[in-house]
PDB file of C-alpha atoms in Angstrom:
ATOM      1  CA  MET A  24     135.951  24.234 130.986  1.00 45.00           C
ATOM      2  CA  VAL A  25     139.247  25.704 130.018  1.00 44.00           C
ATOM      3  CA  GLY A  26     139.720  23.432 126.975  1.00 47.00           C
ATOM      4  CA  THR A  27     136.202  24.402 125.845  1.00 46.00           C
ATOM      5  CA  ALA A  28     137.120  28.177 126.189  1.00 47.00           C
ATOM      6  CA  ARG A  29     140.122  27.677 124.010  1.00 48.00           C
ATOM      7  CA  GLN A  30     138.036  26.083 121.269  1.00 50.00           C
ATOM      8  CA  GLY A  31     135.148  28.624 121.362  1.00 52.00           C
ATOM      9  CA  ASP A  32     134.948  31.987 119.553  1.00 53.00           C
ATOM     10  CA  PHE A  33     132.736  33.738 122.100  1.00 58.00           C
ATOM     11  CA  GLY A  34     133.063  37.046 123.889  1.00 65.00           C
ATOM     12  CA  LEU A  35     131.298  36.331 127.219  1.00 66.00           C
ATOM     13  CA  CYS A  36     132.195  33.712 129.815  1.00 69.00           C
ATOM     14  CA  LEU A  37     129.993  33.303 132.888  1.00 66.00           C
ATOM     15  CA  LEU A  38     131.426  31.652 135.928  1.00 67.00           C
ATOM     16  CA  HIS A  39     129.276  30.754 138.942  1.00 68.00           C
ATOM     17  CA  LEU A  40     131.393  31.152 141.988  1.00 65.00           C
ATOM     18  CA  GLY A  41     130.320  27.981 143.732  1.00 64.00           C
ATOM     19  CA  PHE A  42     133.737  26.478 144.549  1.00 55.00           C
ATOM     20  CA  ASP A  43     136.634  27.463 146.568  1.00 64.00           C
ATOM     21  CA  GLU A  44     138.143  31.059 146.253  1.00 65.00           C
ATOM     22  CA  GLN A  45     141.680  30.077 145.056  1.00 69.00           C
ATOM     23  CA  SER A  46     140.257  27.683 142.336  1.00 73.00           C
ATOM     24  CA  THR A  47     137.961  30.624 141.007  1.00 71.00           C
ATOM     25  CA  VAL A  48     140.789  33.158 140.790  1.00 78.00           C
ATOM     26  CA  LYS A  49     143.225  30.710 139.232  1.00 80.00           C
ATOM     27  CA  LEU A  50     140.298  29.950 136.605  1.00 77.00           C
ATOM     28  CA  VAL A  51     139.805  33.503 135.892  1.00 77.00           C
ATOM     29  CA  ALA A  52     143.455  34.195 135.581  1.00 78.00           C
ATOM     30  CA  THR A  53     143.855  31.211 133.117  1.00 77.00           C
ATOM     31  CA  LEU A  54     141.092  32.292 130.979  1.00 73.00           C
ATOM     32  CA  ALA A  55     142.079  35.862 130.980  1.00 73.00           C
ATOM     33  CA  ALA A  56     145.591  35.009 129.932  1.00 74.00           C
ATOM     34  CA  GLU A  57     144.574  32.907 126.880  1.00 69.00           C
ATOM     35  CA  GLU A  58     145.390  34.473 123.428  1.00 64.00           C
ATOM     36  CA  ARG A  59     142.200  34.933 121.652  1.00 60.00           C
ATOM     37  CA  ALA A  60     140.985  36.572 118.353  1.00 54.00           C
ATOM     38  CA  HIS A  61     138.403  38.583 120.186  1.00 55.00           C
ATOM     39  CA  PRO A  62     138.429  39.857 123.839  1.00 57.00           C
ATOM     40  CA  LEU A  63     136.727  37.555 126.343  1.00 63.00           C
ATOM     41  CA  ALA A  64     134.577  39.230 129.126  1.00 70.00           C
ATOM     42  CA  ILE A  65     134.649  37.041 132.254  1.00 71.00           C
ATOM     43  CA  VAL A  66     131.759  37.704 134.381  1.00 74.00           C
ATOM     44  CA  CYS A  67     131.614  35.966 137.743  1.00 69.00           C
ATOM     45  CA  ILE A  68     128.154  35.311 139.372  1.00 74.00           C
ATOM     46  CA  ALA A  69     128.269  34.992 143.200  1.00 72.00           C
ATOM     47  CA  SER A  70     125.364  33.831 145.312  1.00 70.00           C
ATOM     48  CA  GLU A  71     124.376  35.615 148.343  1.00 65.00           C
ATOM     49  CA  ASP A  72     125.376  33.035 150.899  1.00 66.00           C
ATOM     50  CA  ALA A  73     128.817  34.464 151.270  1.00 66.00           C
ATOM     51  CA  SER A  74     129.401  37.332 153.787  1.00 75.00           C
ATOM     52  CA  ARG A  75     129.904  40.806 152.441  1.00 76.00           C
ATOM     53  CA  ALA A  76     133.431  40.930 153.338  1.00 79.00           C
ATOM     54  CA  ALA A  77     134.257  37.571 151.685  1.00 76.00           C
ATOM     55  CA  LEU A  78     132.423  38.717 148.510  1.00 77.00           C
ATOM     56  CA  THR A  79     134.323  42.095 148.451  1.00 81.00           C
ATOM     57  CA  LYS A  80     137.625  40.266 148.788  1.00 80.00           C
ATOM     58  CA  LEU A  81     136.794  37.712 145.998  1.00 76.00           C
ATOM     59  CA  GLU A  82     135.533  40.629 143.789  1.00 79.00           C
ATOM     60  CA  ALA A  83     138.910  42.402 144.092  1.00 82.00           C
ATOM     61  CA  GLN A  84     140.794  39.079 143.416  1.00 81.00           C
ATOM     62  CA  ALA A  85     138.751  38.096 140.499  1.00 79.00           C
ATOM     63  CA  ARG A  86     139.062  41.624 138.908  1.00 77.00           C
ATOM     64  CA  ALA A  87     142.740  41.558 139.474  1.00 81.00           C
ATOM     65  CA  ALA A  88     142.873  38.175 137.728  1.00 77.00           C
ATOM     66  CA  GLY A  89     140.948  39.447 134.706  1.00 78.00           C
ATOM     67  CA  ALA A  90     137.277  39.383 135.435  1.00 78.00           C
ATOM     68  CA  ALA A  91     135.335  42.034 133.660  1.00 76.00           C
ATOM     69  CA  ASP A  92     132.571  42.102 136.354  1.00 79.00           C
ATOM     70  CA  VAL A  93     131.449  40.243 139.513  1.00 79.00           C
ATOM     71  CA  ILE A  94     127.796  40.243 140.181  1.00 79.00           C
ATOM     72  CA  VAL A  95     126.007  39.222 143.329  1.00 78.00           C
ATOM     73  CA  LEU A  96     122.675  37.629 142.746  1.00 78.00           C
ATOM     74  CA  ALA A  97     121.265  39.164 145.926  1.00 74.00           C
ATOM     75  CA  GLY A  98     121.136  42.415 144.235  1.00 77.00           C
ATOM     76  CA  PHE A  99     118.405  41.147 141.656  1.00 79.00           C
ATOM     77  CA  ALA A 100     114.868  40.231 142.473  1.00 82.00           C
ATOM     78  CA  PRO A 101     113.996  36.657 141.652  1.00 81.00           C
ATOM     79  CA  THR A 102     111.315  37.812 139.259  1.00 87.00           C
ATOM     80  CA  ARG A 103     111.024  38.325 135.430  1.00 87.00           C
ATOM     81  CA  ALA A 104     111.996  41.911 135.808  1.00 87.00           C
ATOM     82  CA  GLY A 105     114.910  41.122 138.029  1.00 82.00           C
ATOM     83  CA  ASN A 106     116.030  38.334 135.489  1.00 83.00           C
ATOM     84  CA  THR A 107     115.917  41.043 132.632  1.00 84.00           C
ATOM     85  CA  VAL A 108     117.952  43.545 134.773  1.00 85.00           C
ATOM     86  CA  LEU A 109     120.387  40.816 135.484  1.00 80.00           C
ATOM     87  CA  ARG A 110     120.650  39.855 131.839  1.00 79.00           C
ATOM     88  CA  GLU A 111     121.224  43.495 130.765  1.00 81.00           C
ATOM     89  CA  ARG A 112     124.040  43.801 133.448  1.00 79.00           C
ATOM     90  CA  ILE A 113     125.722  40.584 132.151  1.00 78.00           C
ATOM     91  CA  LEU A 114     125.528  41.735 128.465  1.00 73.00           C
ATOM     92  CA  ALA A 115     126.814  45.210 129.370  1.00 74.00           C
ATOM     93  CA  SER A 116     129.936  43.485 130.641  1.00 73.00           C
ATOM     94  CA  ALA A 117     130.772  41.933 127.219  1.00 67.00           C
ATOM     95  CA  PRO A 118     132.909  44.130 125.056  1.00 62.00           C
ATOM     96  CA  ARG A 119     131.384  45.078 121.701  1.00 59.00           C
ATOM     97  CA  ARG A 120     133.439  43.665 118.987  1.00 58.00           C
ATOM     98  CA  PRO A 121     134.477  46.490 116.713  1.00 62.00           C
ATOM     99  CA  GLY A 122     132.720  46.130 113.329  1.00 74.00           C
ATOM    100  CA  THR A 123     132.020  47.716 110.020  1.00 83.00           C
ATOM    101  CA  ALA A 124     128.806  48.479 108.361  1.00 85.00           C
ATOM    102  CA  VAL A 125     129.273  45.235 106.403  1.00 89.00           C
ATOM    103  CA  THR A 126     129.932  42.969 109.415  1.00 88.00           C
ATOM    104  CA  ARG A 127     126.941  44.363 111.246  1.00 85.00           C
ATOM    105  CA  VAL A 128     124.644  43.782 108.184  1.00 90.00           C
ATOM    106  CA  LEU A 129     126.012  40.115 108.072  1.00 91.00           C
ATOM    107  CA  GLU A 130     125.430  39.719 111.859  1.00 86.00           C
ATOM    108  CA  ARG A 131     122.012  41.030 111.556  1.00 87.00           C
ATOM    109  CA  ALA A 132     121.258  38.888 108.618  1.00 91.00           C
ATOM    110  CA  ALA A 133     122.641  35.782 110.441  1.00 88.00           C
ATOM    111  CA  GLN A 134     120.235  36.525 113.419  1.00 86.00           C
ATOM    112  CA  LEU A 135     117.231  37.053 111.038  1.00 88.00           C
ATOM    113  CA  SER A 136     118.037  33.747 109.257  1.00 89.00           C
ATOM    114  CA  GLY A 137     118.583  31.594 112.371  1.00 85.00           C
ATOM    115  CA  GLY A 138     122.230  31.570 112.488  1.00 85.00           C
ATOM    116  CA  PRO A 139     125.283  31.880 110.363  1.00 87.00           C
ATOM    117  CA  ALA A 140     124.837  28.261 108.909  1.00 88.00           C
ATOM    118  CA  LYS A 141     121.313  29.025 107.890  1.00 91.00           C
ATOM    119  CA  LEU A 142     122.359  32.387 106.343  1.00 93.00           C
ATOM    120  CA  ALA A 143     125.154  30.690 104.452  1.00 92.00           C
ATOM    121  CA  ASP A 144     122.687  27.969 103.064  1.00 94.00           C
ATOM    122  CA  HIS A 145     120.104  30.866 102.060  1.00 93.00           C
ATOM    123  CA  LEU A 146     122.850  32.720 100.288  1.00 94.00           C
ATOM    124  CA  ARG A 147     124.330  29.533  98.828  1.00 94.00           C
ATOM    125  CA  ILE A 148     127.807  30.377  99.984  1.00 94.00           C
ATOM    126  CA  ASP A 149     130.463  28.478 102.047  1.00 93.00           C
ATOM    127  CA  PRO A 150     129.923  28.737 105.709  1.00 90.00           C
ATOM    128  CA  ALA A 151     133.652  29.092 106.379  1.00 89.00           C
ATOM    129  CA  ALA A 152     133.901  32.051 103.992  1.00 92.00           C
ATOM    130  CA  LEU A 153     130.830  33.656 105.607  1.00 91.00           C
ATOM    131  CA  SER A 154     132.428  33.292 109.012  1.00 87.00           C
ATOM    132  CA  ARG A 155     135.629  35.062 107.691  1.00 87.00           C
ATOM    133  CA  TRP A 156     133.419  37.983 106.276  1.00 90.00           C
ATOM    134  CA  MET A 157     131.532  38.312 109.451  1.00 87.00           C
ATOM    135  CA  ARG A 158     134.786  38.627 111.492  1.00 81.00           C
ATOM    136  CA  GLY A 159     136.127  41.129 109.001  1.00 83.00           C
ATOM    137  CA  ASP A 160     139.106  38.742 108.075  1.00 82.00           C
ATOM    138  CA  GLU A 161     138.295  39.188 104.455  1.00 87.00           C
ATOM    139  CA  GLU A 162     136.370  41.593 102.189  1.00 91.00           C
ATOM    140  CA  THR A 163     132.842  40.513 101.643  1.00 93.00           C
ATOM    141  CA  PRO A 164     131.885  40.106  97.929  1.00 94.00           C
ATOM    142  CA  GLU A 165     129.554  42.809  96.979  1.00 94.00           C
ATOM    143  CA  GLU A 166     126.737  40.462  95.860  1.00 95.00           C
ATOM    144  CA  VAL A 167     126.880  38.633  99.220  1.00 95.00           C
ATOM    145  CA  PHE A 168     126.526  41.950 101.124  1.00 94.00           C
ATOM    146  CA  LEU A 169     123.690  43.157  99.029  1.00 94.00           C
ATOM    147  CA  ALA A 170     121.785  39.800  99.477  1.00 95.00           C
ATOM    148  CA  ALA A 171     122.314  40.055 103.259  1.00 95.00           C
ATOM    149  CA  PHE A 172     121.318  43.645 103.222  1.00 94.00           C
ATOM    150  CA  GLU A 173     118.009  42.809 101.519  1.00 94.00           C
ATOM    151  CA  LEU A 174     117.203  40.480 104.293  1.00 92.00           C
ATOM    152  CA  VAL A 175     117.698  43.173 106.791  1.00 90.00           C
ATOM    153  CA  LEU A 176     115.775  45.653 104.800  1.00 90.00           C
ATOM    154  CA  ALA A 177     112.863  43.257 104.416  1.00 89.00           C
ATOM    155  CA  ASP A 178     112.691  42.839 108.081  1.00 85.00           C
ATOM    156  CA  LEU A 179     112.651  46.561 108.681  1.00 84.00           C
ATOM    157  CA  GLU A 180     109.943  46.945 106.212  1.00 84.00           C
ATOM    158  CA  ARG A 181     107.923  44.317 108.082  1.00 81.00           C
ATOM    159  CA  GLY A 182     108.187  46.621 111.004  1.00 70.00           C
ATOM    160  CA  SER A 183     109.629  43.836 113.349  1.00 52.00           C
ATOM    161  CA  ARG A 184     112.539  46.116 114.267  1.00 51.00           C
ATOM    162  CA  LYS A 185     113.152  49.849 114.095  1.00 48.00           C
ATOM    163  CA  PRO A 186     116.525  51.148 112.736  1.00 50.00           C
ATOM    164  CA  SER A 187     118.935  51.856 115.439  1.00 47.00           C
TER     165      SER A 187
END
């Protein structure tokens, strides 16, 4: 798990607290200590089978080790609505990467295209360069930005998403 976390460029790590307390806290501390290009939110999901006192203690230890949130599943109904609320709670724990208008347009265009690789293919550009532009590591060429912006505008004109 930790080796995978070092290789990935993601902002959220979900850990199910299904193993012993010390291993959980050690894993959270290890993940939180890694140097990363972007902040990593570590969210621990606890099942309801532990006692309230044990969960309270584990939450304090996990947060002290670097967890952004500890969520007890017992607080969410096992329904579609409960899953929606749980998903929103998890996503709220992830830090929003700071971005510019350009990086946000590129992110949205990638979503509309089916991912960064498909957007790079559509725009006929190098996927590695697109990745750097999406992270804001390099300035995006104007023609690439305008082509991505056209995709976003076309989506707005279709009415599938209202501007935010």
